[in-house]
């Protein structure tokens, strides 16, 4: 159902004001799906507010769920005056993407602003400048254009999900059919097909995979395999078990004005899996894993365009080519993209905004990233990552053009001996909001890597990163570089300590499976311990906060310990056995350090290494630099 209303009160008929059509909310929609923190109106018309789960962090107990709220309405011509009322104190607000140039006004706990066109907007309330994910109560405003080519309900080749609450289970799509989710429809289930052609999924309704399980069509909300001429437009897709939308070996795919919000492990927003001739545009994607993903498996990927989209990444990579690849990927364009959030602790970490990783094989070539804007502040080497690690693939002819970020401009390029390697990387007019450009020193290269060309249209000025804060974290500071921010990664046995090597995924010894260290945890080996070391950059007193869990119920447990300078007596030691709830390793530990002192975090095997994976999260924070810490 569409409530067709055109302005009201004193604003009706105001010159330039558009027609707002608010969508109804099903009367039997569960209360948990109804927004409670915000009230939204457009041109004085109340718009229903929905709620859905998002992932807001990670600890030893697993993923931490939160809530995001969202509103959708249609705008036909002209502008809409949007008013947001918050059920909490509003201290600050901004409207993103910033590229839209939308200002807002705050009066009490009310925020007002004007939108002049269809698009997806984030109302950032009480957040800091570093990241969208710093907001406790995220609110998204999805403004739809008038729908074109509305399906006729009387057409025998049209299936209509009327306004209301529906549970459909796993719904199989048929060829030559239109599936219309009417505005106000909230459909629980998944849409699937294998071999269907000429399929259109459209409307202004909502599809939620909240009741989908992992063992049913791989937990996707939309899963279309071996399809031709597939159109997906206008709808909102939520809450998959795993990936949100997947096209697998499809030819001729059009995605336009869809909005996805997902949470939990492996909740990729959009996976293009062995497809060709794909266009994705005018859409919003939020996920707790890679966001828009192109995977050349089990077939090649080619002729793919992603443009005019807004991306929000809670973990991993906003734009990813890889990781699972066996075939070639070519002729790919990402253009006019706004990135509003990247992962920060306590979330999983972002590897890079732009990532190309042909892990198993295949070449990736002729890829362009143009007019990319990154809102959150980047640190270190987060802008791009081009990596060949365990596979035999190659990367070539990659262009970043007119890319603007906030913060660091660094990236990582990792080649591999014995394969074709990486060549033809060009950075053209890559800048940050501080007026800086990338230098060769900002790009870390490993293995065989060809020349990297940097072209700047502005005066070259190198970015000077901010000094590290007083807080060092095993999550936020996890790195693939030994010594970055003071962290080192070791294997320890009776012969001593050996630096591990990063293989693109985790730290290991060459040719060995264990021990290993990865983001958030480690796994020892029977005769070799896994150990993270942190070297103090200056004198001072620090406090160590730590929690660990041994999430596997099998095995005989592991021992963990914290040492200062590898002295015989540890600062803390514990035996961890199967414990899904997580434990605090100890009360906060305070210790005085001189510059160059080292703290060691060690995991060792009891007798056998079965099920010896440990989740271990710790922070080291300076609490007083000036106090006399003695000898």
Short mmCIF file of C-alpha atoms in Angstrom, two decimals, residues 36-525:
data_model
loop_
_atom_site.label_atom_id
_atom_site.label_comp_id
_atom_site.label_asym_id
_atom_site.label_seq_id
_atom_site.Cartn_x
_atom_site.Cartn_y
_atom_site.Cartn_z
CA UNK A 36 11.66 3.26 18.73
CA UNK A 37 14.51 5.78 18.88
CA UNK A 38 13.50 8.15 16.07
CA UNK A 39 10.44 9.80 14.53
CA UNK A 40 10.71 10.96 10.93
CA UNK A 41 8.56 13.15 8.72
CA UNK A 42 9.05 14.39 5.16
CA UNK A 43 7.16 17.49 4.04
CA UNK A 44 5.23 17.14 7.33
CA UNK A 45 4.12 13.60 6.46
CA UNK A 46 4.92 10.98 9.09
CA UNK A 47 7.00 8.10 7.75
CA UNK A 48 7.10 4.71 9.54
CA UNK A 49 10.46 3.89 11.15
CA UNK A 50 11.75 0.30 10.98
CA UNK A 51 14.48 -1.41 13.02
CA UNK A 52 16.91 -4.20 12.15
CA UNK A 53 19.95 -5.86 13.71
CA UNK A 54 23.48 -4.72 12.96
CA UNK A 55 26.79 -5.89 14.38
CA UNK A 56 28.29 -3.30 16.71
CA UNK A 57 31.32 -5.16 18.04
CA UNK A 58 33.18 -8.34 18.81
CA UNK A 59 34.53 -9.79 22.02
CA UNK A 60 35.51 -13.16 23.43
CA UNK A 61 31.88 -14.19 23.54
CA UNK A 62 31.44 -13.52 19.82
CA UNK A 63 29.59 -10.89 17.85
CA UNK A 64 27.71 -8.10 19.61
CA UNK A 65 24.39 -7.13 18.08
CA UNK A 66 22.89 -3.66 18.01
CA UNK A 67 20.07 -1.92 16.17
CA UNK A 68 19.88 0.42 13.20
CA UNK A 69 16.72 2.22 12.18
CA UNK A 70 15.67 3.12 8.66
CA UNK A 71 12.91 5.00 6.84
CA UNK A 72 11.84 4.83 3.21
CA UNK A 73 9.62 7.17 1.22
CA UNK A 74 9.12 8.22 -2.38
CA UNK A 75 9.93 11.72 -3.62
CA UNK A 76 8.43 12.89 -6.90
CA UNK A 77 9.89 16.12 -8.19
CA UNK A 78 11.20 18.99 -6.08
CA UNK A 79 12.59 18.62 -2.58
CA UNK A 80 11.57 17.15 0.75
CA UNK A 81 11.99 18.85 4.12
CA UNK A 82 12.93 16.03 6.47
CA UNK A 83 12.55 16.28 10.24
CA UNK A 84 14.01 13.73 12.64
CA UNK A 85 13.05 13.63 16.28
CA UNK A 86 15.31 11.62 18.58
CA UNK A 87 14.29 10.03 21.86
CA UNK A 88 17.66 10.97 23.33
CA UNK A 89 19.79 14.09 23.63
CA UNK A 90 21.11 15.39 20.33
CA UNK A 91 24.51 17.04 20.70
CA UNK A 92 25.64 17.04 17.07
CA UNK A 93 24.41 15.87 13.70
CA UNK A 94 25.51 15.70 10.10
CA UNK A 95 24.05 14.24 6.93
CA UNK A 96 26.15 11.89 4.84
CA UNK A 97 27.35 11.32 2.20
CA UNK A 98 29.10 14.65 2.61
CA UNK A 99 29.42 14.82 -1.17
CA UNK A 100 25.71 15.69 -1.28
CA UNK A 101 26.43 18.95 0.56
CA UNK A 102 23.39 18.71 2.84
CA UNK A 103 23.41 20.90 5.93
CA UNK A 104 21.12 20.38 8.90
CA UNK A 105 19.66 22.39 11.75
CA UNK A 106 19.35 21.19 15.33
CA UNK A 107 16.62 22.49 17.63
CA UNK A 108 16.50 20.63 20.93
CA UNK A 109 16.42 16.95 20.03
CA UNK A 110 15.08 17.59 16.55
CA UNK A 111 17.11 17.68 13.32
CA UNK A 112 15.84 19.14 10.05
CA UNK A 113 17.37 19.13 6.58
CA UNK A 114 16.40 19.20 2.93
CA UNK A 115 16.91 16.46 0.33
CA UNK A 116 16.51 17.41 -3.29
CA UNK A 117 16.79 14.05 -5.00
CA UNK A 118 16.44 10.32 -4.53
CA UNK A 119 19.29 8.62 -2.72
CA UNK A 120 20.40 6.93 0.48
CA UNK A 121 21.31 9.17 3.40
CA UNK A 122 22.81 8.59 6.83
CA UNK A 123 21.77 10.85 9.71
CA UNK A 124 24.87 10.81 11.87
CA UNK A 125 23.79 11.84 15.35
CA UNK A 126 26.35 12.32 18.14
CA UNK A 127 29.13 10.65 16.17
CA UNK A 128 32.75 11.69 15.85
CA UNK A 129 34.52 12.52 12.62
CA UNK A 130 36.50 9.30 12.45
CA UNK A 131 33.79 6.85 11.44
CA UNK A 132 30.09 6.30 10.88
CA UNK A 133 30.15 3.29 13.20
CA UNK A 134 30.81 5.57 16.17
CA UNK A 135 27.08 6.37 16.26
CA UNK A 136 25.07 4.56 18.93
CA UNK A 137 21.75 4.95 17.11
CA UNK A 138 22.30 4.90 13.32
CA UNK A 139 19.43 6.15 11.19
CA UNK A 140 19.20 5.74 7.42
CA UNK A 141 16.84 7.69 5.17
CA UNK A 142 16.12 5.90 1.89
CA UNK A 143 14.52 8.26 -0.64
CA UNK A 144 13.09 6.44 -3.64
CA UNK A 145 12.33 7.94 -7.05
CA UNK A 146 8.89 7.27 -8.52
CA UNK A 147 8.75 3.69 -9.67
CA UNK A 148 8.74 3.16 -13.41
CA UNK A 149 6.96 0.34 -15.19
CA UNK A 150 4.83 -0.66 -12.21
CA UNK A 151 3.68 -4.27 -12.75
CA UNK A 152 0.01 -4.88 -13.44
CA UNK A 153 -1.51 -7.17 -10.82
CA UNK A 154 -3.74 -8.71 -13.48
CA UNK A 155 -0.79 -9.86 -15.57
CA UNK A 156 -0.56 -13.64 -15.35
CA UNK A 157 3.22 -13.39 -15.34
CA UNK A 158 3.29 -11.16 -12.24
CA UNK A 159 3.40 -12.31 -8.63
CA UNK A 160 2.45 -9.62 -6.13
CA UNK A 161 3.31 -9.57 -2.44
CA UNK A 162 0.71 -7.13 -1.15
CA UNK A 163 1.28 -4.70 1.69
CA UNK A 164 1.36 -6.67 4.93
CA UNK A 165 3.45 -9.19 6.82
CA UNK A 166 4.28 -12.45 4.97
CA UNK A 167 6.29 -15.60 5.67
CA UNK A 168 7.17 -17.43 2.47
CA UNK A 169 10.03 -19.80 3.37
CA UNK A 170 12.27 -20.60 0.38
CA UNK A 171 10.40 -19.20 -2.60
CA UNK A 172 11.49 -20.50 -6.02
CA UNK A 173 11.50 -17.96 -8.84
CA UNK A 174 10.32 -18.91 -12.33
CA UNK A 175 11.43 -17.69 -15.74
CA UNK A 176 9.63 -14.85 -17.53
CA UNK A 177 8.04 -13.63 -14.31
CA UNK A 178 7.87 -10.36 -12.38
CA UNK A 179 7.90 -10.48 -8.56
CA UNK A 180 6.49 -7.29 -7.11
CA UNK A 181 6.98 -6.47 -3.42
CA UNK A 182 4.44 -3.73 -2.92
CA UNK A 183 5.27 -0.75 -0.71
CA UNK A 184 4.33 -1.74 2.83
CA UNK A 185 5.08 -5.44 2.25
CA UNK A 186 7.42 -7.09 4.78
CA UNK A 187 8.29 -10.51 3.40
CA UNK A 188 10.19 -13.04 5.57
CA UNK A 189 11.99 -15.73 3.63
CA UNK A 190 14.34 -16.10 0.69
CA UNK A 191 14.03 -15.80 -3.08
CA UNK A 192 15.95 -18.47 -4.99
CA UNK A 193 16.32 -19.83 -8.49
CA UNK A 194 18.57 -22.06 -10.58
CA UNK A 195 18.43 -21.58 -14.33
CA UNK A 196 15.67 -18.97 -14.43
CA UNK A 197 15.70 -16.34 -17.18
CA UNK A 198 14.01 -12.97 -17.63
CA UNK A 199 13.23 -12.45 -13.96
CA UNK A 200 12.40 -9.07 -12.43
CA UNK A 201 12.25 -8.56 -8.65
CA UNK A 202 10.99 -5.06 -7.92
CA UNK A 203 8.92 -2.80 -5.73
CA UNK A 204 9.29 -0.79 -2.56
CA UNK A 205 8.78 -3.61 -0.06
CA UNK A 206 11.16 -5.35 2.34
CA UNK A 207 12.61 -8.87 2.12
CA UNK A 208 14.02 -10.25 5.37
CA UNK A 209 15.97 -13.49 5.71
CA UNK A 210 15.59 -13.54 9.50
CA UNK A 211 14.11 -17.05 9.53
CA UNK A 212 16.50 -18.47 6.93
CA UNK A 213 18.95 -21.04 8.27
CA UNK A 214 22.44 -21.94 7.13
CA UNK A 215 21.45 -25.29 5.66
CA UNK A 216 18.81 -23.85 3.31
CA UNK A 217 20.26 -22.49 0.06
CA UNK A 218 23.40 -21.46 1.92
CA UNK A 219 21.57 -18.94 4.07
CA UNK A 220 21.17 -16.24 1.40
CA UNK A 221 18.22 -13.84 1.33
CA UNK A 222 18.40 -13.78 -2.48
CA UNK A 223 20.27 -16.56 -4.27
CA UNK A 224 20.06 -16.66 -8.07
CA UNK A 225 22.18 -19.25 -9.88
CA UNK A 226 22.71 -19.80 -13.62
CA UNK A 227 20.34 -16.96 -14.46
CA UNK A 228 20.02 -14.72 -17.51
CA UNK A 229 18.50 -11.27 -17.76
CA UNK A 230 17.89 -10.75 -14.05
CA UNK A 231 16.66 -7.43 -12.63
CA UNK A 232 16.61 -6.49 -8.95
CA UNK A 233 15.33 -3.03 -8.15
CA UNK A 234 13.83 -0.86 -5.46
CA UNK A 235 13.47 -3.26 -2.53
CA UNK A 236 15.19 -3.42 0.85
CA UNK A 237 16.92 -6.69 1.81
CA UNK A 238 17.77 -7.54 5.41
CA UNK A 239 19.07 -10.11 7.82
CA UNK A 240 20.51 -13.06 5.86
CA UNK A 241 22.07 -16.01 7.64
CA UNK A 242 25.16 -15.61 5.46
CA UNK A 243 25.51 -13.57 2.27
CA UNK A 244 22.67 -11.14 1.59
CA UNK A 245 22.36 -11.21 -2.21
CA UNK A 246 24.27 -13.61 -4.46
CA UNK A 247 24.31 -13.92 -8.22
CA UNK A 248 26.10 -17.14 -9.17
CA UNK A 249 27.10 -17.72 -12.81
CA UNK A 250 24.57 -15.24 -14.14
CA UNK A 251 24.70 -13.28 -17.38
CA UNK A 252 22.95 -9.96 -17.76
CA UNK A 253 22.21 -8.64 -14.25
CA UNK A 254 20.80 -5.22 -13.36
CA UNK A 255 20.69 -4.05 -9.73
CA UNK A 256 19.21 -0.61 -9.13
CA UNK A 257 18.16 1.26 -6.00
CA UNK A 258 18.29 -1.64 -3.58
CA UNK A 259 19.15 -1.22 0.08
CA UNK A 260 20.72 -3.98 2.17
CA UNK A 261 21.52 -4.13 5.89
CA UNK A 262 23.01 -7.30 7.33
CA UNK A 263 24.94 -8.42 10.38
CA UNK A 264 26.91 -11.33 11.76
CA UNK A 265 29.76 -13.36 10.35
CA UNK A 266 29.98 -13.70 6.54
CA UNK A 267 27.06 -11.38 5.85
CA UNK A 268 28.46 -9.99 2.58
CA UNK A 269 26.04 -7.48 1.08
CA UNK A 270 26.34 -8.35 -2.62
CA UNK A 271 28.31 -11.25 -4.10
CA UNK A 272 28.89 -11.40 -7.85
CA UNK A 273 30.07 -14.96 -8.30
CA UNK A 274 31.35 -15.98 -11.74
CA UNK A 275 29.07 -13.51 -13.57
CA UNK A 276 29.30 -11.31 -16.66
CA UNK A 277 27.51 -8.19 -17.88
CA UNK A 278 26.48 -6.86 -14.46
CA UNK A 279 25.44 -3.31 -13.55
CA UNK A 280 24.89 -2.23 -9.95
CA UNK A 281 23.81 1.35 -9.35
CA UNK A 282 22.05 3.83 -7.06
CA UNK A 283 22.13 1.45 -4.10
CA UNK A 284 23.08 1.23 -0.41
CA UNK A 285 24.92 -1.71 1.16
CA UNK A 286 25.85 -2.34 4.81
CA UNK A 287 27.38 -5.62 5.99
CA UNK A 288 29.57 -7.25 8.60
CA UNK A 289 32.01 -8.63 6.05
CA UNK A 290 32.99 -7.66 2.53
CA UNK A 291 30.38 -5.33 1.07
CA UNK A 292 30.40 -5.50 -2.74
CA UNK A 293 32.35 -8.60 -3.75
CA UNK A 294 33.40 -9.97 -7.13
CA UNK A 295 34.57 -13.60 -7.08
CA UNK A 296 35.76 -15.37 -10.23
CA UNK A 297 34.55 -18.77 -9.11
CA UNK A 298 33.34 -21.13 -10.49
CA UNK A 299 33.63 -19.11 -13.70
CA UNK A 300 35.27 -15.91 -14.92
CA UNK A 301 33.91 -12.47 -14.05
CA UNK A 302 33.89 -9.71 -16.67
CA UNK A 303 32.12 -6.53 -17.71
CA UNK A 304 30.98 -5.43 -14.27
CA UNK A 305 30.01 -1.86 -13.31
CA UNK A 306 29.26 -0.64 -9.78
CA UNK A 307 28.35 3.05 -9.71
CA UNK A 308 26.64 5.72 -7.63
CA UNK A 309 26.45 3.56 -4.52
CA UNK A 310 26.86 4.12 -0.78
CA UNK A 311 28.86 1.50 1.14
CA UNK A 312 29.08 0.84 4.89
CA UNK A 313 31.59 -1.77 6.03
CA UNK A 314 31.57 -3.25 9.55
CA UNK A 315 34.31 -5.77 8.76
CA UNK A 316 36.76 -6.67 5.99
CA UNK A 317 36.62 -4.73 2.69
CA UNK A 318 34.04 -2.34 1.18
CA UNK A 319 35.14 -3.16 -2.40
CA UNK A 320 36.63 -6.63 -2.81
CA UNK A 321 37.75 -8.63 -5.84
CA UNK A 322 38.47 -12.09 -4.44
CA UNK A 323 39.11 -13.79 -2.07
CA UNK A 324 37.88 -17.09 -3.51
CA UNK A 325 39.05 -17.08 -7.14
CA UNK A 326 40.08 -19.64 -9.72
CA UNK A 327 39.34 -17.81 -12.97
CA UNK A 328 40.02 -14.42 -14.55
CA UNK A 329 38.35 -11.13 -13.63
CA UNK A 330 38.43 -8.30 -16.16
CA UNK A 331 36.83 -5.05 -17.25
CA UNK A 332 35.52 -3.89 -13.87
CA UNK A 333 34.54 -0.34 -12.97
CA UNK A 334 33.75 1.08 -9.52
CA UNK A 335 32.63 4.67 -10.00
CA UNK A 336 31.04 7.42 -7.92
CA UNK A 337 31.17 5.52 -4.63
CA UNK A 338 30.78 6.93 -1.10
CA UNK A 339 32.21 4.87 1.77
CA UNK A 340 30.64 5.94 5.07
CA UNK A 341 32.16 3.47 7.51
CA UNK A 342 35.07 1.08 7.84
CA UNK A 343 35.69 -1.44 10.57
CA UNK A 344 37.26 -0.34 13.81
CA UNK A 345 37.76 -2.23 17.06
CA UNK A 346 35.74 -3.66 18.69
CA UNK A 347 34.59 -4.64 15.19
CA UNK A 348 36.67 -6.88 13.03
CA UNK A 349 39.28 -4.90 11.12
CA UNK A 350 39.11 -3.45 7.65
CA UNK A 351 41.87 -4.83 5.46
CA UNK A 352 41.49 -2.10 2.85
CA UNK A 353 38.82 0.09 1.31
CA UNK A 354 39.85 -1.27 -2.10
CA UNK A 355 41.06 -4.89 -2.15
CA UNK A 356 42.12 -7.25 -4.93
CA UNK A 357 43.10 -10.74 -3.76
CA UNK A 358 43.13 -13.58 -6.33
CA UNK A 359 43.81 -16.13 -3.62
CA UNK A 360 43.73 -19.42 -5.52
CA UNK A 361 44.37 -18.44 -9.12
CA UNK A 362 43.25 -16.39 -12.08
CA UNK A 363 44.28 -12.96 -13.30
CA UNK A 364 42.62 -9.69 -12.30
CA UNK A 365 43.16 -6.97 -14.89
CA UNK A 366 41.61 -3.85 -16.40
CA UNK A 367 40.00 -2.56 -13.21
CA UNK A 368 39.22 1.12 -12.59
CA UNK A 369 38.21 2.83 -9.34
CA UNK A 370 37.06 6.35 -10.22
CA UNK A 371 35.50 9.11 -8.12
CA UNK A 372 35.72 7.26 -4.82
CA UNK A 373 35.08 9.21 -1.61
CA UNK A 374 35.96 7.80 1.82
CA UNK A 375 34.38 9.56 4.81
CA UNK A 376 35.96 7.78 7.82
CA UNK A 377 39.49 8.57 8.86
CA UNK A 378 41.98 6.04 7.50
CA UNK A 379 45.12 5.04 9.34
CA UNK A 380 48.19 3.15 8.21
CA UNK A 381 47.83 1.23 4.96
CA UNK A 382 44.05 0.94 4.62
CA UNK A 383 43.29 2.60 1.31
CA UNK A 384 44.20 -0.29 -0.98
CA UNK A 385 45.50 -3.82 -0.80
CA UNK A 386 46.54 -5.79 -3.88
CA UNK A 387 47.78 -9.20 -2.81
CA UNK A 388 48.79 -12.55 -4.24
CA UNK A 389 49.42 -14.85 -1.30
CA UNK A 390 48.87 -18.60 -1.57
CA UNK A 391 47.64 -18.71 -5.15
CA UNK A 392 49.07 -18.52 -8.64
CA UNK A 393 47.12 -15.49 -9.85
CA UNK A 394 48.26 -12.14 -11.17
CA UNK A 395 47.10 -8.53 -10.99
CA UNK A 396 47.56 -5.95 -13.75
CA UNK A 397 46.35 -2.65 -15.17
CA UNK A 398 44.66 -1.30 -12.05
CA UNK A 399 43.76 2.41 -11.86
CA UNK A 400 42.68 4.54 -8.92
CA UNK A 401 41.51 7.90 -10.26
CA UNK A 402 40.00 10.88 -8.43
CA UNK A 403 39.99 9.15 -5.06
CA UNK A 404 39.53 11.35 -2.00
CA UNK A 405 39.96 10.10 1.54
CA UNK A 406 40.18 11.38 5.07
CA UNK A 407 43.55 10.59 6.65
CA UNK A 408 46.24 8.19 5.52
CA UNK A 409 46.87 7.44 1.84
CA UNK A 410 48.84 4.25 2.29
CA UNK A 411 48.38 0.85 0.71
CA UNK A 412 49.94 -2.60 0.46
CA UNK A 413 50.98 -4.42 -2.72
CA UNK A 414 52.05 -8.03 -2.16
CA UNK A 415 53.46 -10.11 -4.99
CA UNK A 416 54.62 -13.72 -4.92
CA UNK A 417 57.73 -15.36 -6.27
CA UNK A 418 57.21 -17.75 -9.15
CA UNK A 419 53.99 -16.26 -10.54
CA UNK A 420 53.27 -13.48 -13.02
CA UNK A 421 53.03 -10.97 -10.17
CA UNK A 422 51.60 -7.46 -10.02
CA UNK A 423 52.15 -4.67 -12.53
CA UNK A 424 50.45 -1.65 -14.02
CA UNK A 425 49.24 0.03 -10.81
CA UNK A 426 48.35 3.71 -11.35
CA UNK A 427 47.26 6.32 -8.79
CA UNK A 428 45.86 9.40 -10.52
CA UNK A 429 44.74 12.39 -8.47
CA UNK A 430 44.51 10.47 -5.20
CA UNK A 431 44.26 12.99 -2.37
CA UNK A 432 42.98 13.44 1.15
CA UNK A 433 40.97 16.15 2.86
CA UNK A 434 44.18 17.52 4.36
CA UNK A 435 45.45 18.39 0.86
CA UNK A 436 48.06 15.62 0.75
CA UNK A 437 48.98 13.11 -1.94
CA UNK A 438 50.53 9.62 -1.74
CA UNK A 439 54.28 9.15 -1.90
CA UNK A 440 56.20 5.99 -2.72
CA UNK A 441 57.03 5.67 0.98
CA UNK A 442 53.30 5.32 1.76
CA UNK A 443 53.04 2.10 -0.25
CA UNK A 444 54.43 -1.10 1.20
CA UNK A 445 55.50 -3.67 -1.38
CA UNK A 446 56.40 -7.32 -0.86
CA UNK A 447 57.73 -9.80 -3.39
CA UNK A 448 57.84 -9.13 -7.14
CA UNK A 449 55.92 -5.93 -7.85
CA UNK A 450 56.21 -3.80 -10.97
CA UNK A 451 56.42 -0.02 -11.08
CA UNK A 452 53.63 1.88 -9.34
CA UNK A 453 52.81 5.14 -11.08
CA UNK A 454 51.64 8.14 -9.04
CA UNK A 455 50.19 11.12 -10.91
CA UNK A 456 49.02 14.20 -9.01
CA UNK A 457 47.18 17.20 -10.38
CA UNK A 458 47.82 19.11 -7.16
CA UNK A 459 51.07 20.03 -5.43
CA UNK A 460 52.63 16.98 -3.81
CA UNK A 461 52.52 17.13 -0.02
CA UNK A 462 53.00 14.07 2.15
CA UNK A 463 50.53 13.22 4.88
CA UNK A 464 51.94 13.15 8.39
CA UNK A 465 49.92 10.65 10.43
CA UNK A 466 48.73 11.55 13.86
CA UNK A 467 50.72 10.27 16.80
CA UNK A 468 49.36 7.02 18.17
CA UNK A 469 47.00 7.45 21.07
CA UNK A 470 47.88 6.20 24.56
CA UNK A 471 45.80 3.07 23.87
CA UNK A 472 47.28 0.08 22.01
CA UNK A 473 44.96 -2.78 21.04
CA UNK A 474 45.49 -6.31 19.77
CA UNK A 475 42.43 -5.72 17.57
CA UNK A 476 42.79 -2.17 16.30
CA UNK A 477 46.56 -2.44 15.89
CA UNK A 478 46.72 -5.94 14.41
CA UNK A 479 49.01 -5.67 11.40
CA UNK A 480 50.70 -7.70 8.70
CA UNK A 481 53.89 -5.74 9.37
CA UNK A 482 56.28 -6.79 12.13
CA UNK A 483 56.83 -3.93 14.56
CA UNK A 484 53.97 -1.70 13.46
CA UNK A 485 52.72 0.21 16.50
CA UNK A 486 55.11 -1.89 18.58
CA UNK A 487 53.53 -5.32 17.90
CA UNK A 488 55.54 -8.40 16.90
CA UNK A 489 54.37 -11.94 16.15
CA UNK A 490 56.48 -14.97 17.14
CA UNK A 491 56.71 -18.72 17.24
CA UNK A 492 58.53 -19.90 20.38
CA UNK A 493 60.18 -23.26 21.05
CA UNK A 494 63.16 -24.59 23.00
CA UNK A 495 65.51 -23.03 20.44
CA UNK A 496 64.13 -19.55 21.04
CA UNK A 497 61.84 -17.02 19.35
CA UNK A 498 61.32 -16.92 15.58
CA UNK A 499 59.51 -14.11 13.80
CA UNK A 500 56.48 -15.38 11.90
CA UNK A 501 55.64 -14.32 8.35
CA UNK A 502 52.28 -12.96 7.24
CA UNK A 503 50.73 -15.05 4.46
CA UNK A 504 47.94 -12.68 3.50
CA UNK A 505 45.56 -14.05 6.12
CA UNK A 506 47.48 -14.75 9.31
CA UNK A 507 50.95 -15.03 10.82
CA UNK A 508 52.71 -18.41 10.48
CA UNK A 509 56.11 -19.96 9.97
CA UNK A 510 56.78 -20.77 6.29
CA UNK A 511 55.52 -24.24 5.44
CA UNK A 512 53.84 -24.78 8.81
CA UNK A 513 50.17 -24.84 9.67
CA UNK A 514 50.71 -24.02 13.35
CA UNK A 515 51.29 -22.05 15.41
CA UNK A 516 49.35 -19.17 13.91
CA UNK A 517 48.23 -15.72 14.99
CA UNK A 518 45.31 -13.94 13.39
CA UNK A 519 43.07 -11.00 14.16
CA UNK A 520 41.53 -11.62 17.57
CA UNK A 521 43.20 -14.92 18.40
CA UNK A 522 45.89 -17.56 18.05
CA UNK A 523 46.49 -21.31 17.90
CA UNK A 524 49.60 -22.94 19.36
CA UNK A 525 51.32 -26.15 18.25
#
